[in-house]
Amino acid sequence: MLSKEGVLLLISLTTWTILLSSLLYQPFLFLVSIFLQIYYSVYILLASKRLKTLYTTDIKIERTLEPFSKDGKNFVRTKLQLWVDKGGPLHVKVIDNLPYGTELAEGLNKAEGVISPKQGLTLSYVLSVDNSIGYIKFAKVDVQVHDALKLCFLTKRIEDRSEVAIPIGEQLIASSHSRFRTFWPRPPFGLGYRGLVGHDDEFVGVKPYEEGDRLRDVHWLRYARQVDEGEIIAKKYSKKGEVAIHIVVDCSSAINVGPAGELLVDIAQFIRRLCLAAEEEGNMIYFWLLNPALLLEEKISPRGVHSRTIIEQYIARIFPTHGGDSGEIAEIFEQRVRQASMAVFIFNPPSENMWIIERMIDACKKVGAGYVLCLPDMYSYVSGRGGEVEMLLRLDKMLKEKWLSGHSDGGWIIELRKGYTSDIARETVRRGIV
Amino acid sequence: MKVRLINMALLGATMLTPLIISADYMARIVLTPFLMLGLLSLLSTYLPPRYQFAVIPLIYAPAITSLAILVLDKQPEYLIDLASGYLVSLPLIAAVGILRSQNLRALLSTYIASLTSSYFLWAIAVQAGASKERLFLVMINLFLNRQGWGEISPPQYFAGLAAFSSIAMVTYAWREYGSALRHDLGEAFIVTATLASLAVALVVAYSLFFSDSVALGLLITGAISFYTLLRAGVLEKWRG
């Protein structure tokens, strides 16, 4: 494709040619202008054709991430190196796409230079990370390969799924933990301190050993019997009376509410407190993210989550995305949900993923699992009322009520209000849920 | 070192044509003190930073003096000479711009500006010599009366010089800015230069037999530019 330089060059040459030929008829200058214009036009055609045959798969990327904290803020020092495995030198311009929840604090996320097997290009910059984000993930790097004279270029997107957990996220959890104790005097569905569940693990069978299983859970006797096969077998336990808490979050564009995404921040806080309460009782958390931008294994937690870092990783994946989810997640949910399960649906109807949520709710009803519907109170998130805004808010409320009237039977409803997600109990009482 | 020397030689060859044409017209005009002051005052803007203090007096002193003479003595010649001095400095300023250009577009723009301005000043100087008028007034007359351009015919060696400097400029641009991909695109330089030269030769050959070759030149350049914009720009963007 033509670069800005190439377009300007062609336009300026055309202007000169027309000016010299028609306005100031001067053959000698006109011929010079013709020569240059034809030269650069043909050059651009040849160069752009040549660029298309380049193998950009030979471009290699390596990233190093170093999180640090300064004056109560979180930063990540990022270093990206590019080089080419084989072939001649390439003139490239690199633009690193910043991950969700980060801003550039120092340096630039773009660089320009020549890369070859001998010579690499290094990008170095510092990102400031939003305090509500405990995990950042890079996705793609844009690489523009230029021709020799920078008149045309070819853009390639190179996958780079680097990720880093921000340690400060754990501190946030710890601080929210204490607040949660204060604000939730009588929590529903086994989340509180008066244990509805015990800690007596019951042996229910065996399973192949997975990464993350404790060493003491390895079934050594069974392993000794079939040692030739080499597969390690682990014991499988379930807690008596354990409630599996499934947190379902609709990451459609409908959750992007508030001038600075206040609903997103509130959802993150709400989930943290929910997880902490579940953790106190020994209940397992399962995440289900309806986010089409993620891979299936990133949307669903394969096992019960109890690590605070992993919880933060899932929270970081909650960001508004355009387009609906494929719905594959609903089928897996139907297989996993049990009677001793509870699902918390966090969403903002109407959205593109409503049909998936409806299917999941039906699955809960079918097996007799409890469920809670958490919807935002849009009046608290939208400021500057009046006129059309007021009308839209009323319409939104009407749609929500209509939808709830068809799907809320058997479940609870919690309304998320701006800044009041820590006071869920009060909201719960107000709505007459308990 | 050798590469640097070759690049400097090519840059010198690029600037040679505007400089020779400038020397030609400088020889044709009467160099008055205020014309020289005007010329030097604009060129002084390119002085190194440590001598920049001299720029303001060099620009303002002659300007205020000539203006004072005009107002007090009612003699406009000095102001006109100063304006002529500014005018004759334009090709030289553009030539310095060629030396200082940081990218291809700047190089090309300053080269064409230098060549065009030097040629126009040469034409104005020829007219001034014939009519015994001052340079600045001849320029105004030429622009007001466009038929005046038809009376001027440049010598044949100008065309040869322009071809020489154009090829030097294209070669210099390739060597200086085409650091990467030279191995892959080395043939492009030869192919494009040959095609452009053939097109120019076609237009010149056409002009020997037919009266107006401008239309043909415009058609060729227009068609190729349009095709380039479509092929490498618009369609690519649309697809991408």
XYZ file of C-alpha atoms in Angstrom:
674
model
C 0.000 0.000 0.000
C 1.125 3.571 -0.635
C 2.707 5.289 2.335
C 1.953 8.890 3.275
C 5.318 9.823 1.822
C 4.477 8.049 -1.433
C 1.091 9.761 -1.787
C 2.575 13.207 -1.102
C 5.380 12.579 -3.563
C 2.998 11.565 -6.337
C 0.668 14.505 -5.657
C 3.515 17.050 -5.585
C 5.029 15.650 -8.781
C 1.668 15.727 -10.556
C 1.149 19.332 -9.427
C 4.556 20.325 -10.746
C 3.953 18.597 -14.077
C 0.573 20.250 -14.591
C 1.862 23.643 -13.436
C 4.888 23.539 -15.706
C 3.000 22.236 -18.712
C -0.223 24.195 -18.720
C 0.471 27.377 -16.777
C 4.112 28.114 -17.569
C 4.761 26.250 -20.765
C 8.446 25.331 -20.393
C 9.453 22.139 -22.275
C 12.854 21.797 -20.676
C 11.502 21.716 -17.102
C 8.488 19.724 -18.233
C 10.703 16.848 -19.419
C 12.531 16.748 -16.090
C 9.194 16.575 -14.304
C 7.935 13.776 -16.619
C 11.102 11.779 -16.025
C 10.805 12.001 -12.248
C 7.092 11.281 -12.162
C 7.346 8.198 -14.361
C 10.393 7.011 -12.446
C 8.707 7.147 -9.062
C 5.356 5.786 -10.288
C 6.968 2.727 -11.879
C 9.201 2.281 -8.864
C 6.184 2.243 -6.524
C 4.466 -0.392 -8.698
C 7.539 -2.644 -8.737
C 8.278 -2.190 -5.034
C 4.722 -2.916 -3.895
C 4.677 -6.060 -6.039
C 7.975 -7.153 -4.546
C 6.783 -6.507 -0.980
C 3.881 -8.904 -1.441
C 6.280 -11.782 -2.066
C 8.175 -11.225 1.188
C 7.905 -13.906 3.839
C 7.083 -12.008 6.981
C 6.845 -15.266 8.935
C 10.597 -15.022 9.245
C 10.150 -11.991 11.522
C 10.678 -13.072 15.123
C 9.515 -11.336 18.285
C 10.655 -11.630 21.881
C 9.120 -9.687 24.755
C 10.258 -9.211 28.330
C 7.906 -7.768 30.951
C 8.911 -6.414 34.323
C 6.131 -5.182 36.648
C 7.003 -2.651 39.342
C 5.234 -0.284 41.681
C 5.959 3.403 42.279
C 4.056 5.937 44.398
C 1.135 3.548 44.797
C 0.759 3.033 41.043
C 1.487 -0.071 39.038
C 3.782 -0.029 36.042
C 5.125 -2.600 33.628
C 8.444 -2.103 31.890
C 8.156 -3.634 28.430
C 10.942 -4.534 26.075
C 10.151 -5.892 22.623
C 12.840 -7.182 20.307
C 12.414 -7.886 16.603
C 14.761 -9.597 14.234
C 14.573 -11.614 11.071
C 15.798 -15.191 10.827
C 16.990 -15.187 7.263
C 16.959 -13.073 4.129
C 18.038 -9.553 3.445
C 17.552 -6.524 5.668
C 14.011 -5.202 6.013
C 13.024 -1.647 6.802
C 10.234 -1.983 9.343
C 7.981 0.174 11.469
C 6.682 -1.590 14.560
C 3.575 -0.600 16.516
C 2.911 -2.568 19.681
C -0.807 -2.685 20.579
C -1.303 -1.801 24.234
C -3.297 -4.293 26.305
C -6.618 -3.465 27.925
C -6.408 -1.306 31.050
C -2.982 0.148 30.355
C -1.635 3.515 29.258
C 1.713 4.635 27.982
C 3.699 6.256 30.809
C 7.178 6.529 29.364
C 8.749 5.947 25.954
C 6.922 5.072 22.746
C 5.162 1.896 21.696
C 6.397 2.327 18.133
C 9.794 2.242 16.492
C 11.310 2.320 13.038
C 14.504 0.821 11.700
C 16.226 -1.887 9.737
C 16.178 -5.506 10.889
C 18.344 -8.317 9.616
C 19.742 -11.595 10.982
C 22.606 -9.557 12.421
C 20.729 -6.458 13.503
C 17.569 -6.306 15.622
C 15.166 -3.543 16.571
C 14.280 -2.874 20.195
C 11.206 -1.126 21.580
C 11.375 -0.086 25.201
C 8.594 1.638 27.110
C 6.767 1.764 30.433
C 3.029 1.133 30.818
C 0.931 2.384 33.690
C -1.662 -0.194 34.713
C -5.127 0.637 35.991
C -5.427 -0.166 39.676
C -8.383 -2.471 39.092
C -6.366 -4.625 36.685
C -4.355 -7.473 38.103
C -3.343 -9.128 34.890
C -2.402 -7.777 31.505
C -2.150 -9.600 28.259
C -0.583 -8.524 24.970
C -2.126 -9.875 21.794
C -0.743 -8.591 18.519
C 2.113 -6.512 17.174
C 1.669 -4.540 13.947
C 4.712 -4.643 11.709
C 4.882 -2.447 8.607
C 7.526 -3.532 6.105
C 8.577 -0.601 3.913
C 10.252 -0.531 0.554
C 13.706 0.978 0.225
C 12.492 4.546 -0.319
C 9.540 4.280 2.120
C 7.020 5.004 -0.633
C 4.912 1.904 -0.053
C 4.482 -0.644 2.727
C 2.908 -3.917 3.744
C 1.272 -4.391 7.163
C 1.464 -7.683 9.002
C -0.004 -8.586 12.382
C 2.141 -10.906 14.403
C 0.673 -12.882 17.302
C 2.401 -12.401 20.622
C 0.421 -13.662 23.589
C 2.664 -12.418 26.376
C 1.004 -11.936 29.747
C 1.932 -10.775 33.204
C 0.160 -10.794 36.577
C 0.433 -7.583 38.574
C 1.243 -8.354 42.247
C -0.708 -5.334 43.515
C -3.936 -7.120 42.579
C -3.518 -9.348 45.616
C -3.253 -6.334 47.885
C -6.503 -5.054 46.468
C -8.129 -8.369 47.235
C -6.802 -8.264 50.776
C -8.202 -4.783 51.348
C -11.571 -5.646 49.840
C -11.647 -8.781 51.984
C -11.818 -6.770 55.209
C -14.487 -4.469 53.808
C -16.538 -7.431 52.735
C -16.597 -8.787 56.279
C -18.152 -5.527 57.406
C -20.754 -5.184 54.720
C -22.239 -8.636 54.355
C -23.937 -9.560 57.640
C -26.178 -12.273 56.305
C -25.078 -13.516 52.948
C -27.258 -15.854 50.930
C -26.424 -19.142 49.298
C -23.629 -20.350 51.533
C -21.272 -17.492 51.008
C -21.137 -16.283 54.589
C -19.232 -17.237 57.696
C -21.752 -19.592 59.200
C -20.613 -22.484 57.179
C -23.178 -24.247 55.130
C -20.415 -26.565 54.074
C -17.769 -28.441 55.946
C -14.157 -29.180 55.230
C -14.461 -32.943 55.123
C -13.207 -33.970 51.711
C -14.678 -37.185 50.397
C -12.865 -39.542 48.039
C -14.988 -39.985 44.936
C -12.638 -41.568 42.408
C -9.468 -41.105 40.430
C -8.462 -38.952 37.526
C -5.337 -38.348 35.458
C -2.893 -36.073 37.262
C -3.146 -32.509 36.057
C -0.787 -29.641 36.533
C -1.759 -27.896 39.742
C -2.824 -30.994 41.670
C -1.186 -31.393 45.043
C 1.559 -33.966 45.351
C -0.164 -35.635 48.261
C -3.219 -36.277 46.063
C -1.265 -38.589 43.760
C -2.681 -42.098 43.951
C 0.674 -43.803 44.528
C -0.784 -47.296 44.936
C -2.603 -47.110 41.634
C 0.453 -45.574 40.018
C 2.602 -48.443 41.313
C 0.250 -50.964 39.744
C 0.407 -49.443 36.295
C 3.830 -47.875 36.473
C 4.725 -49.249 33.050
C 2.124 -47.028 31.429
C 3.744 -44.068 33.061
C 0.586 -42.043 33.594
C 0.246 -40.488 36.992
C -3.165 -40.899 38.615
C -4.528 -38.522 41.220
C -7.295 -38.931 43.752
C -10.451 -37.005 43.206
C -12.228 -35.464 46.173
C -15.391 -33.555 46.622
C -16.466 -31.664 49.676
C -19.617 -32.702 51.407
C -22.121 -29.995 50.759
C -19.737 -27.999 48.612
C -21.363 -25.429 46.376
C -19.732 -24.789 43.039
C -20.158 -21.112 42.281
C -20.295 -20.359 38.583
C -19.663 -16.718 37.745
C -21.010 -15.933 34.289
C -20.049 -12.515 32.894
C -21.395 -11.106 29.659
C -18.473 -9.160 28.143
C -20.511 -7.566 25.359
C -20.377 -3.856 24.638
C -23.421 -3.418 26.933
C -21.184 -3.531 30.038
C -19.212 -0.527 28.859
C -21.237 1.867 30.983
C -20.144 5.138 32.565
C -17.746 7.792 31.287
C -14.727 5.952 32.726
C -16.142 2.435 32.602
C -17.483 2.588 36.166
C -19.638 -0.501 35.698
C -16.563 -2.531 34.746
C -14.752 -1.410 37.895
C -17.798 -2.270 39.995
C -18.124 -5.700 38.384
C -14.443 -6.396 39.111
C -14.894 -5.411 42.760
C -18.087 -7.429 43.079
C -16.428 -10.558 41.685
C -13.447 -10.185 44.016
C -15.700 -10.049 47.060
C -17.751 -12.958 45.846
C -14.578 -14.998 45.369
C -13.258 -14.102 48.797
C -16.465 -15.121 50.484
C -16.511 -18.388 48.577
C -12.898 -19.011 49.467
C -13.640 -18.591 53.194
C -16.125 -21.420 53.022
C -13.977 -23.578 50.798
C -16.343 -23.319 47.850
C -14.947 -23.453 44.358
C -15.314 -20.680 41.819
C -15.776 -21.338 38.119
C -15.543 -18.550 35.559
C -17.580 -18.372 32.374
C -16.758 -15.336 30.265
C -18.951 -14.600 27.261
C -16.189 -12.775 25.402
C -15.712 -13.506 21.681
C -12.226 -11.965 21.788
C -10.941 -14.823 23.942
C -10.077 -18.415 23.142
C -12.410 -21.049 24.586
C -9.849 -22.183 27.176
C -9.484 -18.569 28.299
C -13.234 -18.107 28.764
C -13.783 -21.106 31.023
C -11.840 -22.049 34.121
C -11.138 -25.772 33.725
C -11.093 -26.402 37.471
C -12.251 -24.632 40.590
C -10.336 -21.420 41.013
C -8.911 -20.604 44.408
C -5.692 -18.731 43.629
C -6.054 -14.971 43.921
C -3.690 -14.445 41.012
C -5.804 -16.646 38.753
C -8.951 -14.829 39.894
C -7.269 -11.579 38.864
C -6.381 -13.113 35.514
C -10.019 -13.894 34.832
C -11.122 -10.450 36.030
C -8.637 -8.893 33.605
C -10.336 -10.749 30.776
C -13.587 -8.953 31.478
C -13.627 -6.135 28.973
C -16.320 -4.953 26.549
C -16.109 -6.535 23.119
C -18.090 -6.015 19.944
C -19.965 -8.957 18.503
C -21.718 -11.899 20.073
C -20.160 -15.032 21.543
C -20.352 -18.295 19.609
C -22.425 -20.010 22.291
C -20.179 -23.070 22.586
C -19.703 -22.091 26.205
C -23.420 -22.775 26.941
C -23.111 -26.439 25.920
C -20.175 -26.971 28.281
C -22.062 -25.141 31.038
C -25.027 -27.487 30.610
C -22.729 -30.481 31.145
C -21.013 -29.064 34.228
C -23.796 -27.472 36.210
C -25.119 -29.636 39.083
C -27.767 -29.342 41.700
C -25.099 -28.346 44.212
C -24.152 -25.404 42.053
C -24.994 -21.765 42.091
C -24.653 -19.447 39.133
C -24.140 -15.699 39.326
C -25.000 -14.011 36.041
C -23.499 -10.554 35.588
C -24.847 -8.849 32.505
C -26.638 -5.792 31.205
C -29.646 -6.622 29.021
C -30.303 -6.144 26.178
C -27.075 -7.530 24.733
C -25.931 -9.810 21.928
C -25.313 -12.691 24.322
C -28.773 -12.814 25.900
C -29.659 -16.085 24.188
C -26.607 -17.769 25.749
C -27.522 -16.467 29.201
C -31.113 -17.645 28.741
C -29.838 -21.094 27.792
C -27.607 -21.191 30.869
C -30.477 -20.109 33.112
C -32.613 -22.910 31.646
C -29.789 -25.347 32.423
C -29.778 -24.153 36.057
C -33.535 -24.565 36.295
C -33.335 -28.033 34.778
C -30.876 -29.387 37.359
C -32.307 -27.348 40.219
C -29.286 -25.118 40.755
C -29.751 -21.690 42.302
C -28.950 -18.599 40.339
C -28.592 -14.884 40.859
C -29.084 -12.271 38.182
C -26.897 -9.191 38.693
C -27.974 -6.244 36.578
C -26.757 -2.657 36.713
C -29.032 0.149 37.761
C -28.455 2.343 34.720
C -29.842 5.445 36.487
C -26.837 5.432 38.823
C -24.280 5.064 36.015
C -25.572 7.647 33.565
C -25.136 11.289 34.444
C -26.450 14.387 32.694
C -30.103 13.416 32.488
C -32.804 15.104 30.562
C -34.445 14.805 27.182
C -33.386 11.846 25.134
C -31.188 10.348 27.869
C -34.124 10.147 30.264
C -36.236 8.527 27.580
C -33.544 5.984 26.773
C -33.108 5.145 30.455
C -36.834 4.526 30.796
C -36.765 2.341 27.711
C -33.790 0.416 29.097
C -35.581 -0.126 32.397
C -38.698 -1.278 30.608
C -36.716 -3.787 28.547
C -34.929 -5.095 31.631
C -38.200 -5.539 33.548
C -39.818 -7.278 30.633
C -36.905 -9.653 30.299
C -36.764 -10.325 34.042
C -40.473 -11.101 34.210
C -39.844 -14.032 31.885
C -36.638 -15.399 33.390
C -36.295 -14.486 37.045
C -38.650 -17.109 38.529
C -36.667 -19.336 40.845
C -33.691 -17.009 40.951
C -32.633 -13.893 42.804
C -32.027 -10.478 41.377
C -29.296 -8.124 42.529
C -29.033 -4.605 41.247
C -25.538 -3.191 40.916
C -25.397 0.488 41.755
C -22.488 2.770 41.043
C -19.979 2.584 43.879
C -22.283 0.407 45.999
C -21.147 -3.036 44.921
C -19.425 -3.379 48.294
C -22.817 -3.008 49.949
C -24.491 -5.899 48.208
C -26.189 -7.087 51.372
C -28.061 -3.826 51.781
C -29.134 -3.940 48.168
C -30.123 -7.551 48.585
C -32.301 -6.748 51.577
C -33.801 -3.778 49.780
C -34.813 -5.937 46.884
C -36.284 -8.520 49.269
C -34.077 -11.293 48.027
C -33.106 -12.983 51.254
C 34.581 6.768 3.178
C 34.336 5.785 -0.479
C 30.546 5.515 -0.222
C 30.378 8.945 1.382
C 32.554 10.439 -1.352
C 30.374 8.930 -4.094
C 27.229 10.253 -2.391
C 28.759 13.718 -2.067
C 29.747 13.640 -5.753
C 26.204 12.647 -6.745
C 24.737 15.415 -4.585
C 27.157 17.867 -6.183
C 26.064 16.691 -9.640
C 22.402 17.149 -8.592
C 23.081 20.724 -7.518
C 25.311 21.475 -10.491
C 22.543 22.375 -12.963
C 20.748 24.913 -10.723
C 24.131 26.369 -9.735
C 25.359 26.693 -13.347
C 22.094 28.323 -14.408
C 22.332 30.625 -11.367
C 25.913 31.579 -12.273
C 24.741 32.274 -15.836
C 22.014 34.700 -14.769
C 24.262 36.315 -12.151
C 26.687 37.115 -14.952
C 23.902 38.731 -16.964
C 22.579 41.094 -14.310
C 24.099 44.264 -12.865
C 25.189 43.503 -9.309
C 24.364 46.577 -7.220
C 25.286 46.819 -3.492
C 21.666 46.479 -2.314
C 21.084 43.488 -4.594
C 24.105 41.798 -3.033
C 22.870 42.729 0.457
C 19.476 41.193 -0.279
C 21.139 38.044 -1.583
C 23.445 37.706 1.433
C 20.778 38.557 4.008
C 18.540 35.634 3.011
C 21.474 33.240 2.656
C 22.624 34.262 6.152
C 19.690 32.330 7.635
C 21.748 29.196 6.962
C 24.629 30.412 9.127
C 25.749 28.022 11.904
C 24.090 28.546 15.315
C 27.078 30.384 16.792
C 26.775 33.097 14.100
C 23.004 33.388 14.242
C 23.281 36.736 16.058
C 24.357 38.269 12.720
C 21.141 37.240 10.951
C 18.823 39.910 12.364
C 21.047 42.965 11.541
C 21.838 41.483 8.103
C 18.132 41.224 7.299
C 16.792 44.345 9.025
C 19.579 46.872 8.359
C 19.321 46.906 4.529
C 15.527 46.638 4.659
C 15.130 49.607 7.037
C 17.781 51.634 5.172
C 16.147 51.126 1.774
C 12.738 51.883 3.243
C 14.086 55.064 4.874
C 15.604 56.201 1.549
C 12.270 55.542 -0.164
C 10.340 57.559 2.420
C 12.822 60.413 2.942
C 14.445 60.758 -0.523
C 11.625 59.241 -2.594
C 14.101 56.941 -4.363
C 12.611 53.441 -4.881
C 15.651 51.942 -6.686
C 17.304 50.691 -3.495
C 14.190 48.887 -2.315
C 13.712 47.333 -5.765
C 17.366 46.228 -5.782
C 16.916 44.669 -2.370
C 13.810 42.792 -3.568
C 15.791 41.633 -6.611
C 18.496 40.408 -4.219
C 15.924 38.375 -2.313
C 14.681 36.992 -5.620
C 18.075 35.876 -6.932
C 18.806 34.121 -3.631
C 15.854 31.723 -4.050
C 17.614 29.084 -6.215
C 20.625 29.191 -3.899
C 18.442 28.740 -0.814
C 16.716 25.797 -2.491
C 20.149 24.377 -3.394
C 21.178 24.544 0.274
C 17.852 22.796 0.995
C 19.003 19.902 -1.251
C 22.115 19.541 0.902
C 20.103 19.588 4.123
C 17.187 17.409 3.020
C 16.308 14.722 5.564
C 13.964 12.622 3.449
C 13.176 11.761 -0.131
C 10.262 14.170 -0.470
C 12.317 17.121 0.800
C 15.140 16.206 -1.573
C 12.825 16.034 -4.556
C 10.898 19.215 -3.676
C 14.023 21.289 -3.125
C 15.598 19.928 -6.308
C 12.601 20.840 -8.469
C 12.201 24.195 -6.677
C 15.870 24.996 -7.217
C 15.820 23.973 -10.887
C 12.581 25.802 -11.641
C 13.479 28.991 -9.796
C 16.959 29.150 -11.332
C 15.524 28.698 -14.803
C 12.853 31.369 -14.238
C 15.448 33.777 -12.934
C 17.633 33.031 -15.938
C 14.674 33.861 -18.221
C 13.995 37.053 -16.256
C 17.685 38.015 -16.401
C 17.716 37.510 -20.195
C 14.669 39.743 -20.545
C 16.164 42.321 -18.167
C 19.380 42.391 -20.226
C 17.403 42.927 -23.424
C 15.093 45.625 -22.059
C 17.659 47.285 -19.729
C 15.089 47.167 -16.942
C 15.503 46.176 -13.321
C 15.182 42.475 -12.510
C 12.225 42.767 -10.153
C 10.200 44.925 -12.540
C 10.909 42.547 -15.444
C 9.653 39.644 -13.349
C 6.385 41.453 -12.616
C 5.993 42.332 -16.305
C 6.665 38.726 -17.330
C 4.049 37.388 -14.974
C 1.516 40.002 -16.023
C 2.206 39.485 -19.721
C 2.519 35.738 -20.329
C 3.466 36.124 -23.981
C 6.877 37.284 -22.796
C 7.828 33.698 -21.929
C 7.554 32.636 -25.567
C 10.373 34.973 -26.616
C 12.891 33.209 -24.409
C 14.601 30.114 -25.754
C 17.040 28.334 -23.434
C 20.317 26.982 -24.857
C 20.447 23.275 -25.736
C 23.024 22.422 -23.076
C 20.418 23.245 -20.355
C 18.471 20.122 -21.355
C 21.611 17.966 -21.160
C 22.494 19.441 -17.781
C 18.962 18.844 -16.467
C 19.020 15.197 -17.619
C 22.428 14.724 -15.998
C 21.343 16.255 -12.671
C 18.027 14.329 -12.656
C 19.793 11.002 -13.066
C 22.346 12.015 -10.417
C 19.512 12.932 -8.059
C 17.668 9.642 -8.619
C 20.894 7.661 -8.089
C 21.720 9.635 -4.951
C 18.205 9.088 -3.559
C 18.493 5.374 -4.211
C 21.908 5.104 -2.531
C 21.058 7.337 0.437
C 17.525 6.199 1.291
C 17.459 2.723 -0.224
C 19.620 1.170 2.485
C 17.364 -1.853 2.955
C 16.017 -4.239 0.328
C 18.669 -3.120 -2.161
C 19.514 -6.714 -2.842
C 15.905 -7.589 -3.741
C 15.013 -4.383 -5.524
C 18.292 -3.632 -7.273
C 16.738 -4.324 -10.656
C 13.924 -1.851 -9.930
C 16.352 1.034 -10.126
C 17.551 0.068 -13.606
C 14.068 -0.827 -14.894
C 12.405 2.355 -13.661
C 15.210 4.649 -14.866
C 15.120 2.990 -18.303
C 11.335 3.238 -18.590
C 11.316 6.885 -17.499
C 14.094 7.738 -19.965
C 12.218 5.933 -22.761
C 9.060 7.896 -21.993
C 10.980 11.177 -22.103
C 12.646 10.106 -25.370
C 9.206 9.272 -26.787
C 7.868 12.725 -25.907
C 10.964 14.418 -27.416
C 10.743 12.293 -30.586
C 7.053 13.139 -30.872
C 7.829 16.850 -30.581
C 10.158 16.613 -33.622
C 7.267 15.584 -35.871
C 4.232 17.152 -34.253
C 3.704 20.608 -32.841
C 2.309 19.894 -29.354
C 3.956 17.136 -27.324
C 2.741 18.414 -23.936
C -0.551 16.549 -24.278
C 1.264 13.262 -24.889
C 3.549 13.851 -21.877
C 0.568 14.648 -19.697
C -1.298 11.583 -20.930
C 1.593 9.233 -20.173
C 2.339 10.657 -16.732
C -1.340 10.984 -15.856
C -2.116 7.396 -16.853
C 0.857 5.945 -14.949
C 0.193 8.045 -11.831
C -3.491 7.126 -11.856
C -2.685 3.447 -12.307
C -0.145 3.610 -9.470
C -2.573 5.315 -7.119
C -5.240 2.771 -7.974
C -3.063 -0.313 -7.875
C -0.774 0.434 -4.925
C -3.039 2.757 -2.981
C -6.788 2.788 -3.324
C -7.388 -0.873 -4.223
C -4.912 -2.098 -1.612
C -6.575 -0.018 1.079
C -9.994 -1.212 0.001
C -8.826 -4.845 0.141
C -6.904 -4.416 3.381
